[in-house]
Structure formats: structure tokens, C-alpha cells
Coordinates of C-alpha atoms and ligand atoms in Angstrom, one line a residue:
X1 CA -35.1 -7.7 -13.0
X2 CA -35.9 -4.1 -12.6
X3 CA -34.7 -2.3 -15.4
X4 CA -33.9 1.7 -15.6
X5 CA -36.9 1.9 -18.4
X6 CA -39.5 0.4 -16.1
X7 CA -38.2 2.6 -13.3
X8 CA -37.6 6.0 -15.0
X9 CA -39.6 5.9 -18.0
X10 CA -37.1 6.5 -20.3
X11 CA -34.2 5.5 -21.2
X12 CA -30.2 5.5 -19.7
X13 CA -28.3 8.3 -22.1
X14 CA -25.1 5.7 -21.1
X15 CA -23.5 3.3 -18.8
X16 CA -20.4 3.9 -16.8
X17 CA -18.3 1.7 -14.5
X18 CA -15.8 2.1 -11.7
X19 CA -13.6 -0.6 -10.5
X20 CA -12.9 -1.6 -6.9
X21 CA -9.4 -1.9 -6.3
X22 CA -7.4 -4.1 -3.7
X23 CA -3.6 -2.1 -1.7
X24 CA -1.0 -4.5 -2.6
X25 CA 1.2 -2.9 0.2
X26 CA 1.4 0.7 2.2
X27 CA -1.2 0.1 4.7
X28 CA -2.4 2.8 7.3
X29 CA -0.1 5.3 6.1
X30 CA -2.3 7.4 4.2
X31 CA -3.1 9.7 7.4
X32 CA 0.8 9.8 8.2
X33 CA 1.4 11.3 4.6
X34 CA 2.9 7.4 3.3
X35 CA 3.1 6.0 -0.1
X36 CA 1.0 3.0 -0.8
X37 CA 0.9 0.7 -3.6
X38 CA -2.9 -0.3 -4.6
X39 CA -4.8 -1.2 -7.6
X40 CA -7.9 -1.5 -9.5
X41 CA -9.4 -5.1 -9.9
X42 CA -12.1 -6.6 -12.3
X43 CA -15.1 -6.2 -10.2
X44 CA -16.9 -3.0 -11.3
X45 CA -19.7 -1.3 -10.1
X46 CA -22.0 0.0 -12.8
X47 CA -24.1 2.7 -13.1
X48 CA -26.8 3.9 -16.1
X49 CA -27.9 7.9 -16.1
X50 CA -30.0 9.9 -17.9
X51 CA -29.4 13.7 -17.5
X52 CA -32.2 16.2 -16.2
X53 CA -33.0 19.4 -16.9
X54 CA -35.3 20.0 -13.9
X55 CA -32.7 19.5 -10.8
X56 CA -34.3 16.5 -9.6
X57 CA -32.2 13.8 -8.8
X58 CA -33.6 10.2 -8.1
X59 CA -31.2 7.4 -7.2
X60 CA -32.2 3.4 -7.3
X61 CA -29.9 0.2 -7.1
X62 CA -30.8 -3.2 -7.6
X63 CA -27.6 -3.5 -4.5
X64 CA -30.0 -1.6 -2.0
X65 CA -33.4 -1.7 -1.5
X66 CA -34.4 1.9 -0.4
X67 CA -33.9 4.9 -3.3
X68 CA -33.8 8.5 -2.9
X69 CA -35.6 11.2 -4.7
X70 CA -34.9 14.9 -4.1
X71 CA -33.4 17.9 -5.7
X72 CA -29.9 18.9 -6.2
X73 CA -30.8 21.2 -3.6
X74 CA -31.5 18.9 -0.8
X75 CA -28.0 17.5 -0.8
X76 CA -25.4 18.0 1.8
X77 CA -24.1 16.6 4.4
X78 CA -25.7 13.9 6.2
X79 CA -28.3 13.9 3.2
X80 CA -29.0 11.7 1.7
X81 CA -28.6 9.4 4.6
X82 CA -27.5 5.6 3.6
X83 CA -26.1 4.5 0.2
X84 CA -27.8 7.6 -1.8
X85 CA -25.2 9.9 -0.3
X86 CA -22.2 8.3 -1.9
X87 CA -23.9 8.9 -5.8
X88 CA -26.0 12.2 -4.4
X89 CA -22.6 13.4 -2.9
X90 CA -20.8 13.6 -6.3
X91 CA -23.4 16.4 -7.6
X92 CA -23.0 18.6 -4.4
X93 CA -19.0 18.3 -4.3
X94 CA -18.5 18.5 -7.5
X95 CA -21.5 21.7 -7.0
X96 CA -19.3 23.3 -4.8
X97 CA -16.2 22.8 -6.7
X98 CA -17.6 25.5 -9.2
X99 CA -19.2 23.3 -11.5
X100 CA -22.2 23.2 -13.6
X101 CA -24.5 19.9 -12.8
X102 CA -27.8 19.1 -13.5
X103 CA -30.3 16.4 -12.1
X104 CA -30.1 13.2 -12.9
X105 CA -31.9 9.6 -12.7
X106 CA -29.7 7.0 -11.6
X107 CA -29.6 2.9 -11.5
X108 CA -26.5 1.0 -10.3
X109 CA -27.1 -2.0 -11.4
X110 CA -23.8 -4.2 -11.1
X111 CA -21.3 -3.7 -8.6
X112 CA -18.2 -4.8 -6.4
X113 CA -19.0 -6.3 -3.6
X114 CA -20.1 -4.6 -0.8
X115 CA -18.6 -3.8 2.7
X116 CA -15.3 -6.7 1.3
X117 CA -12.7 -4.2 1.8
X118 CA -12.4 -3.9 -1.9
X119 CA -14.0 -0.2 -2.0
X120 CA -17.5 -0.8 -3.5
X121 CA -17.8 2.9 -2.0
X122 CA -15.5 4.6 -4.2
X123 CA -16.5 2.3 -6.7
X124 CA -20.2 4.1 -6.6
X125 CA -18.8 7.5 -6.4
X126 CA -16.3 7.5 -8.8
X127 CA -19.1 5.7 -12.1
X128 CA -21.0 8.6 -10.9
X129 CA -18.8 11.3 -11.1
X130 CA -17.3 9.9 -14.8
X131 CA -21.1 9.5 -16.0
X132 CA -22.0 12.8 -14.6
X133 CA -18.8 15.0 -16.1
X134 CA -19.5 13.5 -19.6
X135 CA -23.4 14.4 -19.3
X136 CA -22.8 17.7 -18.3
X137 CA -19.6 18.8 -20.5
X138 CA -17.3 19.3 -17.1
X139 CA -14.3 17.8 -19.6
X140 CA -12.5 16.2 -16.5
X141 CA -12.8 12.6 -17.1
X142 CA -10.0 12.9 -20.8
X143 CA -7.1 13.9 -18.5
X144 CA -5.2 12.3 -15.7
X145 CA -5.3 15.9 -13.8
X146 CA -9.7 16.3 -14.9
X147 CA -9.7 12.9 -13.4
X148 CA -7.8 13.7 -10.4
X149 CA -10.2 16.6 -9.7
X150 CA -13.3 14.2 -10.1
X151 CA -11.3 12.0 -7.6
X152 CA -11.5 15.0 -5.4
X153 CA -15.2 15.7 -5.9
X154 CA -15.8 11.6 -4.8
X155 CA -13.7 11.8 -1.5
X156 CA -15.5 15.2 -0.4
X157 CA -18.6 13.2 -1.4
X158 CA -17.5 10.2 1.0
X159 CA -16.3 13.0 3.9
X160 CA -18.6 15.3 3.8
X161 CA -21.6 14.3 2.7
X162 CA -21.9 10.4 4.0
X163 CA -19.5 11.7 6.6
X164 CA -16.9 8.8 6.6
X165 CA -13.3 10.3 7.1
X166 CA -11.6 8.3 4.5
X167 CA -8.3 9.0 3.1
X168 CA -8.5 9.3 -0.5
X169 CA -6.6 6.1 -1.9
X170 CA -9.5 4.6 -3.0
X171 CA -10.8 7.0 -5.2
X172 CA -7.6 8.4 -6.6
X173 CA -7.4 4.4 -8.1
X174 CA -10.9 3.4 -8.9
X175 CA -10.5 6.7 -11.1
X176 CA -6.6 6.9 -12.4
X177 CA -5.5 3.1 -12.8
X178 CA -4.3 1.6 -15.6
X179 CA -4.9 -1.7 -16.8
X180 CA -1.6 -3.8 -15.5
X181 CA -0.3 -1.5 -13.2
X182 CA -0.8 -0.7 -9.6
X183 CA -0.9 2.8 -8.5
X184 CA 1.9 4.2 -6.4
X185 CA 0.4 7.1 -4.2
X186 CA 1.9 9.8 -2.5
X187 CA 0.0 11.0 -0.3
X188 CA 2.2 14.0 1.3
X189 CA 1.8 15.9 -2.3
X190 CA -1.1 14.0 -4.2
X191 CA 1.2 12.5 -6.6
X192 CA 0.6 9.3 -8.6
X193 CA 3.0 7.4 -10.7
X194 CA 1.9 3.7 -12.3
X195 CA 3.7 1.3 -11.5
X196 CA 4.5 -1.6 -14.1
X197 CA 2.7 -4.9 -12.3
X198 CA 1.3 -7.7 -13.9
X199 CA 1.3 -10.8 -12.0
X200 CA 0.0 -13.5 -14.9
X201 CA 3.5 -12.6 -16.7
X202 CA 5.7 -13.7 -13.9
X203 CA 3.5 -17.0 -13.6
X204 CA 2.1 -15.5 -10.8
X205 CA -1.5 -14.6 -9.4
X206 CA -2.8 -12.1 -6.6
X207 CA -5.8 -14.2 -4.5
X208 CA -8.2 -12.3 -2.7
X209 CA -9.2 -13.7 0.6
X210 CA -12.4 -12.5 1.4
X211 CA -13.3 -13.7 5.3
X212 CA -16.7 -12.2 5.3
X213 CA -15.8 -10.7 8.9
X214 CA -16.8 -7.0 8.6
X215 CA -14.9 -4.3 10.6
X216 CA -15.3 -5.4 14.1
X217 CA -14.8 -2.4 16.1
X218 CA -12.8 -0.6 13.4
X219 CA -14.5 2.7 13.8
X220 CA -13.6 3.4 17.5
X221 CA -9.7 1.7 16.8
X222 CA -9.2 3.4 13.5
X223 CA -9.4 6.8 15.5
X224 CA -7.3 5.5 18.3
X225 CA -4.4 4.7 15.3
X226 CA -4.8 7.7 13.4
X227 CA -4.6 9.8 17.1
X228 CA -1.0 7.2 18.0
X229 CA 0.6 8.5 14.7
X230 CA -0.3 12.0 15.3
X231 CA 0.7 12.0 18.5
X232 CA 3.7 10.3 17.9
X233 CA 4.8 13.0 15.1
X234 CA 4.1 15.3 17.5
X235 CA 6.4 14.0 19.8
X236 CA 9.1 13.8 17.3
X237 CA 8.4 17.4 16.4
X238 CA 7.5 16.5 13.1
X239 CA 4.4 17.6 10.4
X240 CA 3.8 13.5 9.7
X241 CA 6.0 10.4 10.3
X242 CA 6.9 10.3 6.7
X243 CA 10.6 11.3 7.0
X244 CA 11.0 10.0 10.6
X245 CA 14.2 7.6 10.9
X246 CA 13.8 4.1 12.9
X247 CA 16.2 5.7 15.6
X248 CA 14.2 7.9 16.4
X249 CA 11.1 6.1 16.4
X250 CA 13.3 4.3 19.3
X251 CA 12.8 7.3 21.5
X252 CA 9.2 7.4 21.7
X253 CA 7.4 6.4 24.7
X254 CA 6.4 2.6 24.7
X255 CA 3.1 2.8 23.9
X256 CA 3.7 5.0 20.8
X257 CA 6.8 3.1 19.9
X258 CA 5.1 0.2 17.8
X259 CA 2.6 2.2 16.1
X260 CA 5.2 4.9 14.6
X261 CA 7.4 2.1 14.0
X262 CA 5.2 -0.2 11.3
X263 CA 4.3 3.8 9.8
X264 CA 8.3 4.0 9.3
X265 CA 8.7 0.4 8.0
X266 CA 5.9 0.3 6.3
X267 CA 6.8 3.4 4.0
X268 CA 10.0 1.6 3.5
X269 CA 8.6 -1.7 2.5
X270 CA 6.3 0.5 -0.6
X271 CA 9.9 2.0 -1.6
X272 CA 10.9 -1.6 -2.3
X273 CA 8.4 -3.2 -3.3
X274 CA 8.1 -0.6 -6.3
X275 CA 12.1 -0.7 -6.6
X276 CA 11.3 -4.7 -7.2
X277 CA 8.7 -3.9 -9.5
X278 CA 10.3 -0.9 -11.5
X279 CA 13.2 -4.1 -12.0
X280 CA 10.8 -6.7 -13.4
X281 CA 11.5 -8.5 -10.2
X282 CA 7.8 -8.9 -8.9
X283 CA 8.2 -12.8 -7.7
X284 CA 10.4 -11.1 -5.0
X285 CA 7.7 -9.3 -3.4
X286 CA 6.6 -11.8 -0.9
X287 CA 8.8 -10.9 2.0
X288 CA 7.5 -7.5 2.1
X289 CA 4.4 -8.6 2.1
X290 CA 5.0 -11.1 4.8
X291 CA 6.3 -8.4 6.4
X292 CA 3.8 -5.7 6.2
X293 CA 1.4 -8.6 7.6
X294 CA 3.3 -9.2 10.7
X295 CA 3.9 -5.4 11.5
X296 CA 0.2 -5.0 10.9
X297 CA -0.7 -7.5 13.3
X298 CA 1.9 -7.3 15.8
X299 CA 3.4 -3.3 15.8
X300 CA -0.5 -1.6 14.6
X301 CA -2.5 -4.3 15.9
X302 CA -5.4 -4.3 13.6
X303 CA -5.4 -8.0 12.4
X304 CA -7.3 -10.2 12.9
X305 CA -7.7 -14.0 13.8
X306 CA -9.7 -15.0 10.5
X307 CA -6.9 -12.8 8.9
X308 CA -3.8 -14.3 10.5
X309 CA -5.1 -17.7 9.5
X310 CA -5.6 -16.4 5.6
X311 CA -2.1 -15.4 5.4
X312 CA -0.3 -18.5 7.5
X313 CA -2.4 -20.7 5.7
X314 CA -1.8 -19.4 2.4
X315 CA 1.8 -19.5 3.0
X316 CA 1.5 -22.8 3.9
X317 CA -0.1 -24.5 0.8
X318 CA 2.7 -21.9 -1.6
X319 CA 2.2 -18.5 -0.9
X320 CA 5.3 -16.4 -1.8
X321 CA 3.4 -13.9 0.4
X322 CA 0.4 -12.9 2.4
X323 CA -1.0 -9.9 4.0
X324 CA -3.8 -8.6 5.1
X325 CA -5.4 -5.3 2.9
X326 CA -7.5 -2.3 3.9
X327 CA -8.2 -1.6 7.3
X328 CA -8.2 -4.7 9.1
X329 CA -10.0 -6.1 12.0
X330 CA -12.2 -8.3 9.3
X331 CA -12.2 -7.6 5.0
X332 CA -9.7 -9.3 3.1
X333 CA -6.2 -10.9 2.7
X334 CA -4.4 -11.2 -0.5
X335 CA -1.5 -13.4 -1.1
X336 CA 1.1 -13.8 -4.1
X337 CA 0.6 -17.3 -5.1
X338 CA 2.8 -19.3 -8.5
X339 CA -0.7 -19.4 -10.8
X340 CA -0.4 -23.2 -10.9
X341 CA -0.9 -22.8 -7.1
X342 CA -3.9 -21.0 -7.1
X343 CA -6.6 -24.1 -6.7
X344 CA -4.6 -25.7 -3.6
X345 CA -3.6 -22.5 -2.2
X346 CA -7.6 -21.8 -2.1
X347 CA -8.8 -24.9 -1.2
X348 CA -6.3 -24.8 1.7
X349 CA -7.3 -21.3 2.8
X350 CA -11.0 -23.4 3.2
X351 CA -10.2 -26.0 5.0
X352 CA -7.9 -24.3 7.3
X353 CA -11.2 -21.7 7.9
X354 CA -13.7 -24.7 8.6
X355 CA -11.3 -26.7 10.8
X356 CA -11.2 -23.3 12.6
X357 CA -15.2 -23.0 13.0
X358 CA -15.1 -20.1 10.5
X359 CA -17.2 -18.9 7.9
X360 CA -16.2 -20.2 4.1
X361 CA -13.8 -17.5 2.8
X362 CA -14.6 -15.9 -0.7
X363 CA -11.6 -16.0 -2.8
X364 CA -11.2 -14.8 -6.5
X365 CA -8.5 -13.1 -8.3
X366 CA -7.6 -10.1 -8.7
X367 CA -6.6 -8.6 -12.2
X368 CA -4.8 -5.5 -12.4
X369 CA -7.4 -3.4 -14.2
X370 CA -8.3 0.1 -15.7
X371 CA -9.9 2.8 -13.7
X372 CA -13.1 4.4 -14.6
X373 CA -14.5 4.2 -17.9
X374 CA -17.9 4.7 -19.9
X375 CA -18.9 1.5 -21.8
X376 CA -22.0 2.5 -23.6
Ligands
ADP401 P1 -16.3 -0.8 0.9 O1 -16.0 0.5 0.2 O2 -15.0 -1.4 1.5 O3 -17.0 -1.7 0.1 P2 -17.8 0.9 2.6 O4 -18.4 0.8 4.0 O5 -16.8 2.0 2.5 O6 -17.2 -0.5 2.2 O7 -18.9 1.2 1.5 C1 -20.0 0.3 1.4 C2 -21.3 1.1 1.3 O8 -21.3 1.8 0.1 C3 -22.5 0.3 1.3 O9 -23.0 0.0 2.6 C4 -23.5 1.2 0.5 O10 -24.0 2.2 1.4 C5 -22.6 1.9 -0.5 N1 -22.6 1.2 -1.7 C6 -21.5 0.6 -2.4 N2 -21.9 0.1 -3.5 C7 -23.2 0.2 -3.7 C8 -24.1 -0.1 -4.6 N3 -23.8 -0.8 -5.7 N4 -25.4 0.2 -4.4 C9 -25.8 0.9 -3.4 N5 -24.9 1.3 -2.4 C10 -23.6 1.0 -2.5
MG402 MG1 -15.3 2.3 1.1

């Protein structure tokens, strides 16, 4: 294996790690200023740094096979192109931010999965941006509001410099989660609040259901959605859908009507599902997420087939609950399944896919987990 001394010469001055993180509920309501509900899992991606003192900046991971070489100088947007400009974009955001960065060598050398839904991206920015504010003093990574700025610094990385208009949940819990809670967002003020959630204790477990279809067409119908809620708001004479009643989502011409309407209910369905979990009463979750499944699929339209099946047939074999997570059209399902459930539920899930002529799932659980941390 390719190590960061046979590639740099020298060695890592540390090692830090960012987690992916899964939404347990609050989907596509980050652009209509929602509330969602995610949080950060095991699977971390790790990076090892050694600070520079020239400016130079060269980027490697054992995930990718190209690596980047340049100056701090030749960063900005659209460059580097490919993965380089998720790690490369931290130093010119957080740059531009006012801050003082050097060069750096870089080597990710574990990390979440890639391209699963589970935010590998953020994942990559957000190790970065903790290794780099501790190697160059910035002091942000202590506090919850240091760590919201480096949050910042990752999603300008992700928008501006790889140039993927994201909204900012990802980042905000790869770097702020706490180990057992989820992470309830606000994202009309940028508020955060933790959220009590731990699954094992109510003899429960979160599967992730991994269908290994990626994004079909997402790009092109993620536009078209986030244009429907604007529009619709507009409509309503409204800033965002985020205080809009279901009577008057009624109003709204027909082809609006569904979209606005799963924004509405869907904000609604986050409010209880943290009431639930503010009470202890998580095994009663499973009906919202049932819920936000079928007004994903049926009012927003950006299920899938693989990702219907991975709910129905997790319900089937003892789901409480199923939905599908992150943007749809392909990625993942999770599902809320008794943890003496979790083998059949799985093995279900399978043969329900292969019956179907579809590729073998990838299911593991998820553990809510801390954010980002250095760990040598
Ligand atoms: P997701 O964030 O859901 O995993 P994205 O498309 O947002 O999917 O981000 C995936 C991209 O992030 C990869 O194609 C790659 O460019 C970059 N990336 C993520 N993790 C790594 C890694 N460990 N090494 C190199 N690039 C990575
Ligand atoms: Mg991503």
C-alpha cells in the first residue's frame, strides 16, 4: 500500500477523520428553508497532512487514482478539476474567509464510500478543513460556532470551487454531530440543536440499504424540484414554503400542488419525529418515515424502483419503517428495524433485489456517531 512517507518524503504531522452521515427524515427541504433530521455514521474518511511553508499544495488518495499538485494560488473555482477540488477547495474558502493557510501535502487514505448517498464529499472536506485549522492555528475546530465556520468554508469549497450546488446539511453534520444524537437543522437561520437518538437502546437498529444505482438523471430533476418549490412560494407570495399552511398549498396550480405539498408535510413530519425523540419514544418513528417515503415517491417524485422495493421489502420482513435518504433516483434507503430483525430484514431486502434482476444491495448499519475529529 502506498504510504504518505513513500509519497511525500516525510512524514504526516497528524491524522484526521470526518464521518459520512445518513438524513433520518426532512428530505428536499433544505432549499425551501426546512428542518431536517440527519446524522453522522461510523464510516469515516481519513486524511494524513503535513503542513508547508512554501504554498504548494499536493493532494493524493489511495480512493482516486489521479493527484494534484499546485499552489495555493492556483485554486479556485473549477480548479482543481475532479476529487482534488473538494480537499484543494477548503484552503481557498477558508483563504477568502480572511484566514491564514499555508500549503500542505495531503493523503486520504480511508474513507466512506463513495457516490452511496452517505456524503463521502463532505466527508473529504470537512477532515481537511479540521486537519488544516489545527496546523495552521485558525482555533475553529474547539467550538461548536469555529466549527460551524469551517462547515462554511467546506460548502463554499463544494459550491464554488467543484461547483456542485449543494445545500449545506452535509457538512454542518459531518463537522457538528455528536456521538448518539442526530442533528436537527434549521435551515432558514443555520441553527443546530442535537437531538437525543440512539437506536441500540430502544432494541432498535437503523439499516442502510445501499442499491448501488447512482443518481440516474438527478442533476437535470434536482433543478426542476428546486425551480417547483420556488415557483410555488412565489405563487403563495412567500420568501420559502416553510411557514406555508396545507390549505393553501390546495390553491396552487396542479402541477405545483404535489411538490409544495410533501415540502409542507415533510417539515411537519421532522417536527414529530424530534417531538418523538425529545420523549424517549423513538420505536414510534416508523410511520413518519413510512410516510416521508411515500410523499417522496408519489408528491416529489424522485424515488426510485430499486428504492421502493428497499422500503416495501424491508417493511415486509419487520421494518417499523422505511424510506428512502438523500436525493433519490438511486443511493440509499434506511429502515428502523427491532435489532433482532436485522439479519432477516437484510437477507429479505436480497432476495427481494435478485428475484427483481437487481444488483445485490449493500446494507450495514448505521451508528449514530461523532463529527470530525483528529485521531493522531
Ligand atoms: P457523496 O457525497 O454522496 O458520496 P458526491 O458525488 O457528492 O457523492 O461526492 C463523491 C465525490 O467526492 C467523488 O466522486 C470524489 O470526487 C470525491 N471524494 C469523496 N471521497 C473521496 C476520497 N476518499 N478520495 C478522493 N475523492 C473523494
Ligand atoms: Mg456529496
Amino acid at each position: 500500500m502506498t504510504g504518505f512517507r513513500e509519497l511525500f518524503e516525510r512524514a504526516p504531522d497528524g491524522r484526521w477523520a470526518a464521518p459520512g452521515r445518513v438524513n433520518l427524515i426532512g428530505e428536499h427541504v433544505d432549499y425551501a428553508q426546512g428542518l431536517c433530521l440527519p446524522f453522522a455514521i461510523a464510516e469515516r474518511t481519513v486524511v494524513e497532512v503535513a503542513a508547508r511553508d512554501d504554498g504548494r499544495v499536493r493532494l493524493r488518495s489511495l480512493a482516486e487514482d489521479d493527484d494534484w499538485s499546485g499552489t495555493l494560488d492556483d485554486i479556485g473555482p473549477a480548479s482543481p478539476a475532479g476529487w482534488a477540488g473538494y480537499a484543494a477547495g477548503v484552503l481557498w474558502a477558508l483563504r477568502r474567509a480572511g484566514h491564514e493557510v499555508g500549503g500542505i501535502d495531503l493523503l486520504v487514505t480511508d474513507t466512506v464510500p463513495l457516490g452511496a448517498g452517505l456524503s463521502s464529499s463532505a466527508a473529504l472536506e470537512c477532515s481537511t478543513a479540521l486537519a488544516v485549522d489545527d496546523l495552521f492555528g485558525l482555533g475553529l475546530g474547539g467550538t461548536p460556532s469555529g466549527r460551524r465556520q469551517l462547515a462554511a468554508a467546506c460548502i463554499s469549497a463544494e459550491n464554488d470551487v467543484v461547483g456542485a450546488a449543494t445545500g449545506g446539511m452535509d457538512q454542518a453534520t459531518s463537522m457538528l454531530a455528536v456521538a448518539g444524537n442526530a442533528l436537527l437543522l434549521d435551515m432558514r437561520d443555520g441553527t443546530d440543536r442535537a437531538v437525543p437518538f440512539t437506536p441500540a437502546d430502544a432494541g432498535l437498529a437503523v439499516l442502510v440499504i445501499d442499491t448501488r444505482v447512482r443518481h440516474r438523471l438527478a442533476d437535470g430533476q434536482y433543478g426542476k424540484r428546486r425551480a417547483a418549490v420556488e415557483k410555488a412560494a412565489a405563487a403563495l407570495g412567500r420568501p420559502s414554503l416553510r411557514d406555508v399552511t396545507l390549505a393553501e398549498v390546495t390553491t396552487l396550480d396542479p402541477e405545483l400542488l404535489p411538490r409544495a405539498r410533501h415540502i409542507v408535510t415533510e417539515i411537519a413530519r421532522v417536527r414529530d419525529a424530534v417531538a418523538l425523540l425529545d420523549a424517549g419514544r423513538l420505536a414510534e418513528i416508523g410511520p413518519l418515515l413510512d410516510a416521508s417515503h411515500a410523499s417522496l415517491a408519489h408528491d416529489y417524485e424522485v424515488s426510485s424502483d430499486e428504492l421502493d422495493l428497499a422500503c416495501w421489502a424491508a417493511r415486509r420482513a419487520g421494518a417499523l419503517g422505511a424510506r428512502m435518504t438523500g436525493g433519490g433516483f438511486g443511493g440509499s434507503a434506511i429502515a428502523l428495524v427491532p435489532l433482532e430483525q436485522t439479519d432477516t430484514v437484510a437477507s429479505e431486502v436480497r432476495t427481494a433485489f435478485a428475484e427483481a434482476g437487481y444488483r445485490e444491495p449493500e446494507i450495514r448499519a448505521a451508528e449514530p456517531s461523532a463529527g470530525a475529529q483528529r485521531v493522531s
